[in-house]
Tab-separated table of C-alpha atoms in Angstrom:
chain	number	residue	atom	x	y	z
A	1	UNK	CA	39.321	64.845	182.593
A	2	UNK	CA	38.094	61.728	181.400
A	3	UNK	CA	35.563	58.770	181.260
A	4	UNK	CA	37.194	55.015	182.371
A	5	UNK	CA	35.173	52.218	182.525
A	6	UNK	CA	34.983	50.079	185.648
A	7	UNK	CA	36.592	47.113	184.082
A	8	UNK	CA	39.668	49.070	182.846
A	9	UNK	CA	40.601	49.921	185.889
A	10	UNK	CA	40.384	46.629	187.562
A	11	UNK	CA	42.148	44.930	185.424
A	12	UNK	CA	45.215	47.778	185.981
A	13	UNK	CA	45.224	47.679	189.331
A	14	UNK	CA	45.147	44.003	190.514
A	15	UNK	CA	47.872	42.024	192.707
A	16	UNK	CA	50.160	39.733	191.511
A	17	UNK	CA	48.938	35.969	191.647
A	18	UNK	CA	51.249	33.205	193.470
A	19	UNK	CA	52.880	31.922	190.165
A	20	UNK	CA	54.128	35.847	188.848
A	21	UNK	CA	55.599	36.076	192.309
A	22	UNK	CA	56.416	32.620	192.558
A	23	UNK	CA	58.729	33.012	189.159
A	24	UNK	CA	59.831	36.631	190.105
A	25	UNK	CA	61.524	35.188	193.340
A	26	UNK	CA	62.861	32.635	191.570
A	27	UNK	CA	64.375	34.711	188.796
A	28	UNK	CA	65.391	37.376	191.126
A	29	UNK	CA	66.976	34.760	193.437
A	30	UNK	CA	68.941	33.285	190.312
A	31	UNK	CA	70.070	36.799	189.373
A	32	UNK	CA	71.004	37.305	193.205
A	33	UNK	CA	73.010	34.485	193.254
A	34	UNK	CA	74.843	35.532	189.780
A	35	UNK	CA	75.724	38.461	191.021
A	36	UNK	CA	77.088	37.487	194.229
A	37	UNK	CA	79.544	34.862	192.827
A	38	UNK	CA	80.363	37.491	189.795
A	39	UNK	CA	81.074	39.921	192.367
A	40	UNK	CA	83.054	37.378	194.556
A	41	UNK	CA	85.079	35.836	191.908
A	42	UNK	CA	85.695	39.511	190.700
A	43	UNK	CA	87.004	40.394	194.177
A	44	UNK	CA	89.402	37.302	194.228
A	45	UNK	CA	90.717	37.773	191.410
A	46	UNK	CA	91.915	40.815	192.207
A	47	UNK	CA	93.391	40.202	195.620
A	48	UNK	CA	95.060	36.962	194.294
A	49	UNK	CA	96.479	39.566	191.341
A	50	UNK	CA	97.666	41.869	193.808
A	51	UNK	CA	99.559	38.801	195.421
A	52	UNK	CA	101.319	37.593	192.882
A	53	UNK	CA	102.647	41.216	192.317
A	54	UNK	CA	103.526	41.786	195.762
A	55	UNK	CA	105.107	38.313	196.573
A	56	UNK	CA	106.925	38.285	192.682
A	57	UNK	CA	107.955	42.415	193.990
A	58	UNK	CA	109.354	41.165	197.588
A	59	UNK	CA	111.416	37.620	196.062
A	60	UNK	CA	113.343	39.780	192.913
A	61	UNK	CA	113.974	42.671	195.743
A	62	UNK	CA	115.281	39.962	198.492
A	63	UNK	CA	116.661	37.612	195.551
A	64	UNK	CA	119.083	40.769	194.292
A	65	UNK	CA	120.080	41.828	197.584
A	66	UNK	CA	120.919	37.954	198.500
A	67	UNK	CA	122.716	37.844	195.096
A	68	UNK	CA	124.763	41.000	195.487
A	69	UNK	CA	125.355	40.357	199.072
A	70	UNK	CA	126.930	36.809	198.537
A	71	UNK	CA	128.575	37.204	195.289
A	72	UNK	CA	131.001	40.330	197.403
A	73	UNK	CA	131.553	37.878	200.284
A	74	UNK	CA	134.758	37.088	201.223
A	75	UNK	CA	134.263	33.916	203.155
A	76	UNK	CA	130.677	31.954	204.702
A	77	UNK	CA	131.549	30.916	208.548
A	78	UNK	CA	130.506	27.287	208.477
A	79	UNK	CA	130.100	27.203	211.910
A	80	UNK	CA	126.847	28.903	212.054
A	81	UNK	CA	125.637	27.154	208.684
A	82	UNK	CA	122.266	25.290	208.782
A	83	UNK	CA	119.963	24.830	205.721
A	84	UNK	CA	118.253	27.937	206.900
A	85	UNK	CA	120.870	29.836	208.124
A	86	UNK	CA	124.302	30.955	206.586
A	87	UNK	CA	126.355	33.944	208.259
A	88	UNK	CA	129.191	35.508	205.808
A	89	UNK	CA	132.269	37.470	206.665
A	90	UNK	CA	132.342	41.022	204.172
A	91	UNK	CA	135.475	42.012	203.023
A	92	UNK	CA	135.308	44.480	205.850
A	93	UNK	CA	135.448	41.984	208.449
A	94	UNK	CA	132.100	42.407	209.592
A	95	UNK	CA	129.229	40.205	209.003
A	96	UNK	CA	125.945	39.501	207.487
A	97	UNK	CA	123.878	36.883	207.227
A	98	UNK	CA	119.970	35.380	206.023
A	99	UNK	CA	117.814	33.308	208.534
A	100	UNK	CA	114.746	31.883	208.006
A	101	UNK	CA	112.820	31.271	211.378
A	102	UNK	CA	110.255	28.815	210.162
A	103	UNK	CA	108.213	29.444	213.395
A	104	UNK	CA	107.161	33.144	212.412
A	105	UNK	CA	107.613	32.213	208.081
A	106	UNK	CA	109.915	35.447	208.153
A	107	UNK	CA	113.672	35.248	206.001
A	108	UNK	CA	115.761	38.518	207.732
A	109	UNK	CA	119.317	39.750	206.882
A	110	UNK	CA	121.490	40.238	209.567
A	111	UNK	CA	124.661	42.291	209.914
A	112	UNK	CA	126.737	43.779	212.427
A	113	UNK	CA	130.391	43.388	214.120
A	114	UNK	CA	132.285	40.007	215.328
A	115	UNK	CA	134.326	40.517	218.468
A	116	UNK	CA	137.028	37.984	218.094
A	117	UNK	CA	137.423	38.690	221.980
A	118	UNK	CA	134.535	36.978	222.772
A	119	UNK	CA	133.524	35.056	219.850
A	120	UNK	CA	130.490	36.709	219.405
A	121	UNK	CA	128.425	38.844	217.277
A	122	UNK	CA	127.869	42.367	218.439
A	123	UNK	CA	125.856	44.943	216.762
A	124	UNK	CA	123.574	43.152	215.387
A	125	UNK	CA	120.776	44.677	213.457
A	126	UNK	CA	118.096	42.688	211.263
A	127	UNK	CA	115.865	43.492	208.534
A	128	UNK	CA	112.769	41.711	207.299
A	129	UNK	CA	113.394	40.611	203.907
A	130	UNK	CA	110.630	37.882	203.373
A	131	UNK	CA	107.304	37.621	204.891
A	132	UNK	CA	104.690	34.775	204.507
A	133	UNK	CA	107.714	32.279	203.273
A	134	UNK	CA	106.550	28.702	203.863
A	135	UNK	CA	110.339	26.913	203.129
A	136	UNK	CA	113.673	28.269	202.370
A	137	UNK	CA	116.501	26.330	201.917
A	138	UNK	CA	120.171	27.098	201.290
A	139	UNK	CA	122.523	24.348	200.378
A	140	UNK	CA	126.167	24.959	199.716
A	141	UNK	CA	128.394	23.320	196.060
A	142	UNK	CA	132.221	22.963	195.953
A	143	UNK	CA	134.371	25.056	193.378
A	144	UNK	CA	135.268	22.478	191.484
A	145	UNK	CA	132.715	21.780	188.569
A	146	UNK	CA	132.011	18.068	187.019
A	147	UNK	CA	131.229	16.551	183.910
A	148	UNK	CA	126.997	17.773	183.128
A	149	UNK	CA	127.024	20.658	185.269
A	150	UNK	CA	126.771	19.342	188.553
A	151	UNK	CA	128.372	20.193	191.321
A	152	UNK	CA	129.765	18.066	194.378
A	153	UNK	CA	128.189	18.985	197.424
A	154	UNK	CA	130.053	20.960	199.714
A	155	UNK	CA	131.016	19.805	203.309
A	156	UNK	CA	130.248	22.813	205.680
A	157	UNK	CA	133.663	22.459	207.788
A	158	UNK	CA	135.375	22.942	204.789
A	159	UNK	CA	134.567	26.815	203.246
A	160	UNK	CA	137.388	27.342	201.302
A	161	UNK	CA	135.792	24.551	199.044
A	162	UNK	CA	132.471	26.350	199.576
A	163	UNK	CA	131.808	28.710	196.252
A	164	UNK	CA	128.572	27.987	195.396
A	165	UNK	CA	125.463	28.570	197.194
A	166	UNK	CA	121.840	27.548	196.304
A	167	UNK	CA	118.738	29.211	197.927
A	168	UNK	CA	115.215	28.250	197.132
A	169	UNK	CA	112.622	29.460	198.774
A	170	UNK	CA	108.644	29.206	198.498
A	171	UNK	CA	106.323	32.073	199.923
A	172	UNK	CA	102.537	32.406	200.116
A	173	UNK	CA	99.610	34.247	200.599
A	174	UNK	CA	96.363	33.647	201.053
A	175	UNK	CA	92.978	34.602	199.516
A	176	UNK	CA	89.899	34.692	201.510
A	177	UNK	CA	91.600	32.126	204.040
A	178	UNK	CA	91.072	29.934	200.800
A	179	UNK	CA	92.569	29.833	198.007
A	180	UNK	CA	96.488	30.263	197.780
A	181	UNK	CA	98.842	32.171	195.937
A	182	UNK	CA	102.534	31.749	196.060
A	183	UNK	CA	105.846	32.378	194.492
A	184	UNK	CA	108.992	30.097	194.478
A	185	UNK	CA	112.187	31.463	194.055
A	186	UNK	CA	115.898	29.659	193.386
A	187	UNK	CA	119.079	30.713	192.588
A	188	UNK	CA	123.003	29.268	192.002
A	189	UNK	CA	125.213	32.209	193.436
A	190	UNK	CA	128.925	31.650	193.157
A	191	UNK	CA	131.283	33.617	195.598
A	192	UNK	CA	133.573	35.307	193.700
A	193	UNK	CA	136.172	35.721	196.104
B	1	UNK	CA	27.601	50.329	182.248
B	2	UNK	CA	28.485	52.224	185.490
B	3	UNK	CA	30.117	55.674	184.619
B	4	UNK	CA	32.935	57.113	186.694
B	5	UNK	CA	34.791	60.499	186.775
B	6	UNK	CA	38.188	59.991	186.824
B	7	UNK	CA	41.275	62.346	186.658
B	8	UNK	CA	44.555	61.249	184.453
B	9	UNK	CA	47.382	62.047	185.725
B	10	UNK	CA	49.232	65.383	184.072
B	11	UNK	CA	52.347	63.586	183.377
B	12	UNK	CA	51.513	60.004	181.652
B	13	UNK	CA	54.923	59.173	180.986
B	14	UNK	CA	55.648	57.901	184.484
B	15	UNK	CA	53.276	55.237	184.067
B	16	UNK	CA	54.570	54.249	180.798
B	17	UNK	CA	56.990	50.803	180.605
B	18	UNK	CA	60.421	51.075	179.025
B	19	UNK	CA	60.809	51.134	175.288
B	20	UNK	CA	62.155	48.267	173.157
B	21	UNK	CA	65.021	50.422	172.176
B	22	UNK	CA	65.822	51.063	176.165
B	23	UNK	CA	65.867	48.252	176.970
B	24	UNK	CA	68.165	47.018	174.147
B	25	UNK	CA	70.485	50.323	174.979
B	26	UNK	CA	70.629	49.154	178.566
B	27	UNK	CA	71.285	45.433	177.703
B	28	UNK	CA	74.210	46.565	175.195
B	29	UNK	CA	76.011	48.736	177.968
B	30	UNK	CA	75.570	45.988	180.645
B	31	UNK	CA	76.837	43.271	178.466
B	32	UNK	CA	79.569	46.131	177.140
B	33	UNK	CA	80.638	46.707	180.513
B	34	UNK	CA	80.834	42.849	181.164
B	35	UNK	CA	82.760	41.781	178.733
B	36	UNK	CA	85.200	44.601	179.651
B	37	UNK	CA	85.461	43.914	182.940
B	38	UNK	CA	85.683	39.849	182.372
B	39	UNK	CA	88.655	40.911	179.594
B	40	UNK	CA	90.361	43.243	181.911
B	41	UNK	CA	90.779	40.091	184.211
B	42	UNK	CA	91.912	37.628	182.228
B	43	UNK	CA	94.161	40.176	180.262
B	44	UNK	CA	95.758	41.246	183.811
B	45	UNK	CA	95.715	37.487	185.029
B	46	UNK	CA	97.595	36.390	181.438
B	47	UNK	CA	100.269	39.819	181.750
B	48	UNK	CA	101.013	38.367	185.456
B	49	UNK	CA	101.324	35.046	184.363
B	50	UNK	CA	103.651	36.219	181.191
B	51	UNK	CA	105.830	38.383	183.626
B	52	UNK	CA	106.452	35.138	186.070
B	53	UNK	CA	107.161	32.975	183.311
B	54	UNK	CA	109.803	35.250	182.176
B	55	UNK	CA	110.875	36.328	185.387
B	56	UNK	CA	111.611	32.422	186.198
B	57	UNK	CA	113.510	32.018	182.786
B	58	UNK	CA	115.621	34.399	183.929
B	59	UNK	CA	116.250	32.688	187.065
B	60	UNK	CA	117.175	29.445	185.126
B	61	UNK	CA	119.150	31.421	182.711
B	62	UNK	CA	121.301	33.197	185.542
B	63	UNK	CA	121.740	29.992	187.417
B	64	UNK	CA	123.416	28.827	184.237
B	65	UNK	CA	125.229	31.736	184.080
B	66	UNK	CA	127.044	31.100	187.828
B	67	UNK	CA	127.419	28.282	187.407
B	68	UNK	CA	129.981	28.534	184.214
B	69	UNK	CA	132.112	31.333	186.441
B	70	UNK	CA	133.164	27.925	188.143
B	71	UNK	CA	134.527	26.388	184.962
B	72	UNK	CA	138.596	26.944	183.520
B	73	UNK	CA	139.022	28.320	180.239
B	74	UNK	CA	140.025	24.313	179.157
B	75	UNK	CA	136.580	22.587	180.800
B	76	UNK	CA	134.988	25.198	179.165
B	77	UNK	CA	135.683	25.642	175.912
B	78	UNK	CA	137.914	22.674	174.704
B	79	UNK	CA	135.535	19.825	176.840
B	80	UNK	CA	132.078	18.993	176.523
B	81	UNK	CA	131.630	19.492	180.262
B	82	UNK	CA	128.788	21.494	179.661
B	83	UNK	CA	125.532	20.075	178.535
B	84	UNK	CA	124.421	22.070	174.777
B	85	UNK	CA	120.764	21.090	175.739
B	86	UNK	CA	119.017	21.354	179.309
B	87	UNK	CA	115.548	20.758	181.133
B	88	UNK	CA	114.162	22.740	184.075
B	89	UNK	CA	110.873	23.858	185.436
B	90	UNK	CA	108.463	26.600	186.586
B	91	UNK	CA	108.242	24.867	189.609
B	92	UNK	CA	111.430	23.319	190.765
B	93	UNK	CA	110.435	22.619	194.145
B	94	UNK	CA	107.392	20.476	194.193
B	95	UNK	CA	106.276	17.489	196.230
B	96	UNK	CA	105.639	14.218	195.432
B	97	UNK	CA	102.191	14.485	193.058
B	98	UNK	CA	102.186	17.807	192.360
B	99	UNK	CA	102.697	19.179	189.132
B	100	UNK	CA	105.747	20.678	187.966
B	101	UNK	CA	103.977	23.316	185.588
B	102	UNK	CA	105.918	24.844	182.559
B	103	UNK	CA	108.664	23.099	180.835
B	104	UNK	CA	111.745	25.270	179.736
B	105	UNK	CA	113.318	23.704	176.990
B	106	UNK	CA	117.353	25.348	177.287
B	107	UNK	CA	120.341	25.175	175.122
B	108	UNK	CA	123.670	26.671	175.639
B	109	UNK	CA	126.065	27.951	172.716
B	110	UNK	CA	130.068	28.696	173.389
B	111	UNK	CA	131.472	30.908	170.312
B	112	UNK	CA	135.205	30.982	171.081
B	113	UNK	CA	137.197	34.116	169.562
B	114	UNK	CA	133.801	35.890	169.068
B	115	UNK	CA	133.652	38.883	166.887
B	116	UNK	CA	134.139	42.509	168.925
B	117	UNK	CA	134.024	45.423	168.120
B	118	UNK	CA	136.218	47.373	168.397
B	119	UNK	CA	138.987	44.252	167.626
B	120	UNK	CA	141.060	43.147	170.790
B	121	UNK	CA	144.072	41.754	170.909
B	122	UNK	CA	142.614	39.328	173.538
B	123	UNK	CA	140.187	38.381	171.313
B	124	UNK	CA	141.076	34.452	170.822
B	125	UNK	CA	141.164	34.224	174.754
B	126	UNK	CA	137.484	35.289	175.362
B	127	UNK	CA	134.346	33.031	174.519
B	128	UNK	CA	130.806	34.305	174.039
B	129	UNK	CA	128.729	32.182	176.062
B	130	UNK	CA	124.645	32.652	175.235
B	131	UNK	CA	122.066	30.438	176.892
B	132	UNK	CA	118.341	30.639	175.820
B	133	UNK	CA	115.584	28.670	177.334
B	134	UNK	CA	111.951	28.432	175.093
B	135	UNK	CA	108.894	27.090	176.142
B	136	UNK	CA	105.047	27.546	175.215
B	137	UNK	CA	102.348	29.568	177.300
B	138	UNK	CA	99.351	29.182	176.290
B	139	UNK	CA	99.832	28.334	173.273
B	140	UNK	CA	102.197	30.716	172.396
B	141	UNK	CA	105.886	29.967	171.823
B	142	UNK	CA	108.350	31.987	174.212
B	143	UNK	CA	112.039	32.424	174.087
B	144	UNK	CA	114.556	34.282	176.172
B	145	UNK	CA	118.005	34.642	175.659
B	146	UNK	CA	121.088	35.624	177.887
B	147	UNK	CA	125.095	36.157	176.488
B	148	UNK	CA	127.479	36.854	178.319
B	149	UNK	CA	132.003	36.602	178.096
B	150	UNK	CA	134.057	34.136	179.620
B	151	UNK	CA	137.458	34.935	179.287
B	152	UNK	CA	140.749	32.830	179.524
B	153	UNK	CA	142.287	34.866	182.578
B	154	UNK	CA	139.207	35.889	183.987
B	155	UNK	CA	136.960	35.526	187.141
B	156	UNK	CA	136.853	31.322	187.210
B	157	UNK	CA	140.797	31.664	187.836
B	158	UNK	CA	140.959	33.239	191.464
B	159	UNK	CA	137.381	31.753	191.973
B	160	UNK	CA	139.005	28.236	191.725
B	161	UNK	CA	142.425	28.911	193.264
B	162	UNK	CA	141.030	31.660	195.678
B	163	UNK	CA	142.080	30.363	199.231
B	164	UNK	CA	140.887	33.465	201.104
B	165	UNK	CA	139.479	32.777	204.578
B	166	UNK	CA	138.893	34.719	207.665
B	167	UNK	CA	135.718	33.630	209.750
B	168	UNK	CA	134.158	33.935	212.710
């Protein structure tokens, strides 16, 4: 037990005046405000790193498949080429084939069965190879090479001309509705049949 | 002077402000922890950026590669059909005012009658094609490198003369 003056214990136990808590909100409010952007930027970052992983993952998968698929080919039907679409005959006789519906941003291979019969494709199944792709593009070279590496360009009625094919293609995601993140993709594929 | 009884608490120490050296402890960690977390980021954000760059110099370098299965044994290795020294970008496909990013700085050697081992009789038909592309990332020069064979009775033949055609 002890003795404490009167004026020692006012002095301990009096309020804050208007300027301590004037500079405390401010300080607090700049620390606040630190934080939140640290934390936000923090975040981003790591969404927009998860991105690039996922969308540089899903273009080398769909970029080998595309290359394997079209390098076996035996022949692209150039009556169902468009700059988004080519359809390929395997050396099966059956089919496959990438579209790129710009409506829904989604590239899909398709494969199946054509029925000579009827002139149709039957059987057809399709995978989702792309998601999120924002332009794709395939445009289609002759065999026969000039002078600087170049290529002529190749007339779609004509596919026995037809051995080189060029896809490009750009895909995105994005980051808090925000900020964007993408991955482009092209390739020269020659048909080695 | 007005005297008053008054009782002290047992414990004192919860009344007591942090120490200097807490406070400097606790300053040391947060700033510790900081700059670790600030480093992981840009260290993961410069390893993704590497892995693009060289995952895109392998697209140019394969695209170079293709493209010489469509040349004859003569365009390739007795003409100069084939450029030694080549440009292309990170971003091949941009629009008007944007910014192409990374230059790749490529050049393209033929070695006919390369060395093999084991020796081949077939030797003076084949040519050793290698194609490297360079460029700088942040600061840093990079350089990749793809070799491959070309060979005079090899894929380019049926490719060009190949008339095979069924479609739909």
């Amino acid at each position: 037990m002890n003795l404490i003056s009167d004026s020692t214990r006012s002095h301990a136990q009096r309020a804050w005046t208007l300027v301590e808590v004037s500079v405390a909100v401010c300080l607090s409010s700049v620390i606040m405000a630190a934080l939140m952007q640290t934390s936000l930027f923090t975040s981003r970052s790591f969404v927009a790193m998860g991105n690039y992983n996922e969308l540089d993952q899903l273009s080398r998968n769909a970029l080998d498949t595309m290359t394997r698929d079209i390098r076996q080919a035996k022949v692209f039907s150039p009556k169902y080429y468009r700059t988004n679409m080519m359809i390929f005959t395997n050396l099966d006789n059956g089919y496959f084939g990438y579209v790129w519906d710009p409506r829904t941003k989604v590239v899909s291979r398709l494969s199946g069965g054509f029925s000579p019969a009827s002139g149709s494709f039957v059987n057809v199944q399709s995978n989702t190879v792309l998601t999120g792709c924002e332009y794709f593009s395939f445009r289609i070279w002759q065999r026969n090479p000039t002078n600087g590496f170049q290529f002529p360009w190749s007339s779609a009625g004509n596919p026995i001309d037809t051995k080189l094919v060029d896809v490009s293609w750009r895909c995105s995601r994005r980051v808090l509705d925000k900020f964007n993140t993408e991955s482009v993709q092209t390739a020269k594929i020659v048909l080695r049949n | 002077m007005k005297l008053r009884l008054a009782i002290r608490p047992h414990g004192r120490v919860s009344q007591i402000a942090y120490t200097l050296a807490e406070v400097m402890i606790a300053t040391a960690l947060l700033a510790i922890v900081g700059v670790a977390l600030y480093g992981g980021m840009s260290s993961g954000f410069a390893i993704t950026q590497a892995s693009r760059e060289n995952l895109r110099a392998t697209q140019i370098l394969v695209e170079r590669m293709e493209g010489i299965r469509l040349y004859n044994w003569n365009q390739l290795v007795y003409s100069n059909w084939i450029p030694q020294r080549f440009t292309n970008w990170y971003y091949p496909l941009t629009k008007p005012g944007e910014s192409p990013g990374i230059m790749y700085l490529g050049e393209m050697h033929f070695q006919p009658n390369p060395t093999l081992n084991p020796t081949v009789t077939y030797g003076p038909y084949m040519c050793e094609v290698s194609a490297t592309v360079n460029w700088t990332s942040g600061g840093v020069p990079r350089s990749r490198t793809l070799t491959t064979y070309a060979a005079r009775d090899g894929v380019q033949n049926y490719v060009y003369t190949s008339t095979n055609y069924l479609a739909p």
